[in-house]
CSV table of C-alpha atoms in Angstrom, one decimal:
chain,number,residue,atom,x,y,z
A,276,UNK,CA,5.2,-21.2,9.8
A,277,UNK,CA,2.9,-21.2,6.8
A,278,UNK,CA,-0.2,-19.0,6.5
A,279,UNK,CA,-3.0,-19.1,4.0
A,280,UNK,CA,-3.1,-15.4,3.1
A,281,UNK,CA,-6.3,-15.9,1.0
A,282,UNK,CA,-8.2,-16.3,4.3
A,283,UNK,CA,-8.9,-13.2,6.4
A,284,UNK,CA,-8.6,-15.2,9.7
A,285,UNK,CA,-5.2,-16.5,8.5
A,286,UNK,CA,-4.0,-13.0,7.7
A,287,UNK,CA,-5.1,-11.9,11.2
A,288,UNK,CA,-3.2,-14.8,12.7
A,289,UNK,CA,-0.1,-14.0,10.7
A,290,UNK,CA,-0.3,-10.4,11.9
A,291,UNK,CA,-0.8,-11.6,15.5
A,292,UNK,CA,2.1,-14.1,15.5
A,293,UNK,CA,4.7,-12.4,13.4
A,294,UNK,CA,7.5,-10.7,15.3
A,295,UNK,CA,6.7,-7.0,15.7
A,296,UNK,CA,9.5,-4.5,14.8
A,297,UNK,CA,10.3,-0.9,15.6
A,298,UNK,CA,13.3,-0.1,13.3
A,299,UNK,CA,15.1,3.2,13.8
A,300,UNK,CA,18.0,5.2,12.4
A,301,UNK,CA,20.3,7.0,14.8
A,302,UNK,CA,22.6,9.8,13.7
A,303,UNK,CA,25.3,10.1,16.3
A,304,UNK,CA,28.1,12.5,16.8
A,305,UNK,CA,30.7,10.8,19.0
A,306,UNK,CA,33.8,8.6,19.1
A,307,UNK,CA,32.5,5.0,18.8
A,308,UNK,CA,35.6,3.3,17.5
A,309,UNK,CA,36.0,-0.1,19.2
A,310,UNK,CA,32.4,-0.3,20.4
A,311,UNK,CA,30.5,-3.5,20.2
A,312,UNK,CA,27.5,-2.8,18.0
A,313,UNK,CA,26.1,-6.3,18.3
A,314,UNK,CA,23.3,-6.8,15.7
A,315,UNK,CA,23.1,-3.1,15.0
A,316,UNK,CA,24.3,-2.0,11.5
A,317,UNK,CA,26.7,0.8,11.8
A,318,UNK,CA,28.2,3.3,9.3
A,319,UNK,CA,31.0,5.2,10.9
A,320,UNK,CA,33.5,7.9,9.7
A,321,UNK,CA,35.3,9.7,12.4
A,322,UNK,CA,32.8,11.3,14.8
A,323,UNK,CA,29.9,10.7,12.3
A,324,UNK,CA,28.0,7.5,13.0
A,325,UNK,CA,24.7,6.2,11.5
A,326,UNK,CA,23.1,3.2,13.2
A,327,UNK,CA,20.3,1.0,11.9
A,328,UNK,CA,18.5,-1.4,14.2
A,329,UNK,CA,15.6,-2.2,16.6
A,330,UNK,CA,14.7,0.7,18.9
A,331,UNK,CA,15.4,-1.3,22.0
A,332,UNK,CA,18.9,-2.3,20.9
A,333,UNK,CA,19.9,1.1,19.6
A,334,UNK,CA,18.5,2.8,22.7
A,335,UNK,CA,20.5,0.4,25.0
A,336,UNK,CA,23.6,1.0,22.9
A,337,UNK,CA,23.3,4.8,23.3
A,338,UNK,CA,22.8,4.6,27.0
A,339,UNK,CA,25.8,2.2,27.4
A,340,UNK,CA,28.0,4.6,25.5
A,341,UNK,CA,26.6,8.0,26.4
A,342,UNK,CA,30.0,9.2,27.7
A,343,UNK,CA,31.4,8.9,24.1
A,344,UNK,CA,28.4,10.7,22.5
A,345,UNK,CA,27.8,14.4,22.2
A,346,UNK,CA,24.7,14.5,19.9
A,347,UNK,CA,22.0,12.0,19.0
A,348,UNK,CA,19.1,12.3,16.5
A,349,UNK,CA,16.7,9.3,16.2
A,350,UNK,CA,14.3,8.7,13.3
A,351,UNK,CA,11.5,6.1,13.2
A,352,UNK,CA,8.4,5.8,11.2
A,353,UNK,CA,6.6,2.9,12.8
A,354,UNK,CA,6.0,1.2,16.2
A,355,UNK,CA,5.6,-2.5,16.7
A,356,UNK,CA,4.9,-3.0,13.0
A,357,UNK,CA,3.8,-6.4,11.9
A,358,UNK,CA,4.1,-6.2,8.2
A,359,UNK,CA,7.1,-4.7,6.4
A,360,UNK,CA,6.8,-2.5,3.4
A,361,UNK,CA,7.1,-4.1,0.0
A,362,UNK,CA,10.6,-4.1,-1.6
A,363,UNK,CA,9.9,-1.9,-4.7
A,364,UNK,CA,13.5,-1.8,-6.0
A,365,UNK,CA,12.9,-4.2,-8.9
A,366,UNK,CA,9.2,-3.5,-9.7
A,367,UNK,CA,8.6,-2.4,-13.3
A,368,UNK,CA,6.1,0.3,-12.4
A,369,UNK,CA,6.0,4.0,-11.6
A,370,UNK,CA,5.7,4.4,-7.8
A,371,UNK,CA,5.7,7.9,-6.6
A,372,UNK,CA,7.0,9.2,-3.2
A,373,UNK,CA,4.7,8.7,-0.3
A,374,UNK,CA,2.9,5.7,-1.5
A,375,UNK,CA,2.5,3.1,1.2
A,376,UNK,CA,2.7,-0.5,-0.1
A,377,UNK,CA,2.8,-3.4,2.4
A,378,UNK,CA,4.6,-6.7,1.8
A,379,UNK,CA,2.9,-9.5,-0.2
A,380,UNK,CA,1.3,-7.0,-2.7
A,381,UNK,CA,1.5,-7.6,-6.5
A,382,UNK,CA,2.2,-4.6,-8.6
A,383,UNK,CA,1.8,-5.2,-12.4
A,384,UNK,CA,4.2,-4.0,-15.1
A,385,UNK,CA,3.8,-0.3,-16.1
A,386,UNK,CA,1.2,0.4,-13.4
A,387,UNK,CA,1.2,3.7,-11.6
A,388,UNK,CA,1.0,4.2,-7.9
A,389,UNK,CA,0.6,7.8,-7.0
A,390,UNK,CA,1.6,9.9,-3.9
A,391,UNK,CA,-0.3,8.9,-0.7
A,392,UNK,CA,-1.9,5.7,-2.1
A,393,UNK,CA,-2.2,3.0,0.5
A,394,UNK,CA,-2.1,-0.7,-0.6
A,395,UNK,CA,-2.6,-3.4,2.0
A,396,UNK,CA,-1.3,-6.9,2.3
A,397,UNK,CA,-2.3,-9.3,-0.4
A,398,UNK,CA,-3.7,-6.7,-2.8
A,399,UNK,CA,-3.1,-7.0,-6.6
A,400,UNK,CA,-2.7,-4.2,-9.1
A,401,UNK,CA,-2.9,-5.3,-12.8
A,402,UNK,CA,-0.6,-4.2,-15.6
A,403,UNK,CA,-1.0,-0.5,-16.6
A,404,UNK,CA,-3.5,0.3,-13.9
A,405,UNK,CA,-3.3,3.6,-11.9
A,406,UNK,CA,-3.9,3.9,-8.2
A,407,UNK,CA,-4.3,7.7,-7.8
A,408,UNK,CA,-3.5,10.0,-4.9
A,409,UNK,CA,-4.7,8.9,-1.5
A,410,UNK,CA,-6.7,6.0,-2.8
A,411,UNK,CA,-6.8,2.9,-0.6
A,412,UNK,CA,-6.8,-0.7,-1.6
A,413,UNK,CA,-7.7,-2.9,1.3
A,414,UNK,CA,-6.3,-6.4,2.1
A,415,UNK,CA,-6.6,-8.7,-0.9
A,416,UNK,CA,-8.4,-6.1,-3.1
A,417,UNK,CA,-7.8,-6.9,-6.8
A,418,UNK,CA,-7.6,-4.4,-9.6
A,419,UNK,CA,-7.4,-5.7,-13.2
A,420,UNK,CA,-5.5,-4.4,-16.2
A,421,UNK,CA,-5.6,-0.8,-17.5
A,422,UNK,CA,-8.0,0.4,-14.7
A,423,UNK,CA,-8.0,3.7,-12.8
A,424,UNK,CA,-8.8,4.0,-9.1
A,425,UNK,CA,-9.5,7.7,-8.6
A,426,UNK,CA,-8.0,10.0,-5.9
A,427,UNK,CA,-9.4,9.2,-2.5
A,428,UNK,CA,-11.3,6.2,-3.6
A,429,UNK,CA,-11.6,3.2,-1.3
A,430,UNK,CA,-11.7,-0.4,-2.4
A,431,UNK,CA,-12.5,-2.3,0.8
A,432,UNK,CA,-10.4,-5.2,2.1
A,433,UNK,CA,-11.2,-8.6,3.7
A,434,UNK,CA,-9.7,-8.1,7.1
A,435,UNK,CA,-12.1,-6.2,9.3
A,436,UNK,CA,-14.9,-7.0,9.1
A,437,UNK,CA,-13.6,-10.3,7.8
A,438,UNK,CA,-14.8,-11.4,4.4
A,439,UNK,CA,-13.9,-14.5,2.4
A,440,UNK,CA,-14.5,-12.8,-0.9
A,441,UNK,CA,-12.2,-9.9,-1.8
A,442,UNK,CA,-13.3,-6.9,-3.8
A,443,UNK,CA,-12.4,-7.4,-7.5
A,444,UNK,CA,-12.2,-4.5,-10.0
A,445,UNK,CA,-12.1,-5.7,-13.6
A,446,UNK,CA,-10.1,-4.6,-16.6
A,447,UNK,CA,-10.5,-1.1,-18.1
A,448,UNK,CA,-12.6,0.1,-15.2
A,449,UNK,CA,-12.6,3.7,-14.1
A,450,UNK,CA,-13.5,4.4,-10.4
A,451,UNK,CA,-14.1,8.1,-9.8
A,452,UNK,CA,-12.6,10.2,-7.0
A,453,UNK,CA,-13.8,9.4,-3.4
A,454,UNK,CA,-15.9,6.5,-4.5
A,455,UNK,CA,-16.2,3.6,-2.1
A,456,UNK,CA,-16.4,-0.1,-3.1
A,457,UNK,CA,-17.7,-2.1,-0.2
A,458,UNK,CA,-16.5,-5.5,1.0
A,459,UNK,CA,-16.8,-8.3,-1.5
A,460,UNK,CA,-18.2,-6.2,-4.4
A,461,UNK,CA,-17.1,-7.0,-7.9
A,462,UNK,CA,-17.0,-4.4,-10.7
A,463,UNK,CA,-17.1,-5.8,-14.2
A,464,UNK,CA,-14.8,-5.1,-17.1
A,465,UNK,CA,-15.1,-1.7,-18.9
A,466,UNK,CA,-17.5,-0.2,-16.3
A,467,UNK,CA,-17.4,3.2,-14.7
A,468,UNK,CA,-18.1,4.2,-11.1
A,469,UNK,CA,-19.0,7.9,-10.8
A,470,UNK,CA,-17.1,10.0,-8.3
A,471,UNK,CA,-18.5,9.9,-4.7
A,472,UNK,CA,-20.5,6.7,-5.3
A,473,UNK,CA,-20.9,4.0,-2.7
A,474,UNK,CA,-21.1,0.6,-4.4
A,475,UNK,CA,-22.9,-2.0,-2.3
A,476,UNK,CA,-23.6,-4.6,-5.0
A,477,UNK,CA,-21.8,-6.2,-7.9
A,478,UNK,CA,-21.6,-4.1,-11.0
A,479,UNK,CA,-21.9,-5.8,-14.4
A,480,UNK,CA,-19.7,-5.1,-17.4
A,481,UNK,CA,-20.0,-2.1,-19.6
A,482,UNK,CA,-22.2,0.1,-17.4
A,483,UNK,CA,-22.0,3.4,-15.6
A,484,UNK,CA,-23.1,3.5,-11.9
A,485,UNK,CA,-23.6,6.5,-9.7
A,486,UNK,CA,-25.1,7.5,-6.4
A,487,UNK,CA,-25.4,6.2,-2.8
A,488,UNK,CA,-26.1,3.4,-3.0
A,489,UNK,CA,-24.8,3.2,-6.6
A,490,UNK,CA,-27.3,2.3,-9.3
A,491,UNK,CA,-26.9,1.7,-13.0
A,492,UNK,CA,-27.6,4.9,-14.9
A,493,UNK,CA,-26.6,4.0,-18.4
A,494,UNK,CA,-24.5,1.7,-20.6
A,495,UNK,CA,-20.9,2.8,-21.5
A,496,UNK,CA,-21.1,4.6,-24.8
A,497,UNK,CA,-18.7,6.7,-26.9
A,498,UNK,CA,-19.3,9.8,-24.8
A,499,UNK,CA,-18.4,7.9,-21.7
A,500,UNK,CA,-15.3,6.5,-23.2
A,501,UNK,CA,-14.2,10.0,-24.2
A,502,UNK,CA,-14.6,11.2,-20.6
A,503,UNK,CA,-12.8,8.2,-19.1
A,504,UNK,CA,-9.9,7.7,-21.4
A,505,UNK,CA,-6.8,5.9,-20.1
A,506,UNK,CA,-3.7,7.7,-21.2
A,507,UNK,CA,-0.8,5.5,-22.4
A,508,UNK,CA,1.8,8.3,-21.9
A,509,UNK,CA,1.2,8.1,-18.1
A,510,UNK,CA,2.2,4.5,-18.1
A,511,UNK,CA,5.5,4.7,-19.9
């Protein structure tokens, strides 16, 4: 079934209709040779067995073969999950441990995704941009090239409340720590959002905004550029 993932209602329908999954890993000590694993993936070596599959199937398998099993350790990190994590194995970017990136996200070349960052479905991160620790990009949020979304900052998504227009962060933008960009807001190229600001309206290019709600306090000048420099070495 096809979904228009540029529409928040279509994204919601996709999440509603997609098959939910609770994948688990089971570490089992026991003699399972000759057992029927069905659709469960199994790695076995003597009494050491590692199973990968849906919780219901793995649980039923363990119950059916409990006489052959001495020890079980189950691991799972989600329950009835609708959207898988993005396959990052071939992405040309630096993605640190603990980043949570859902499927259908675009990560540009030489971008940096730091520990604890959360990037929701349909979001886009441009080339050489950094999403810092614990920052959040909501569904379909867009970040341009060579921008920096500071630690703990939030760029709102389109899902709830639903919005047809995603947040868009331009090129060479710096968003300070713990700033919040509200639904549908656009931040122009080369602008700076001060730490802790709450941005409720569009921000033009080449300005600095600060406060709650954020207001323009100055144009970007050489002093601003010196304090908000993007470091190439972090993107190699």
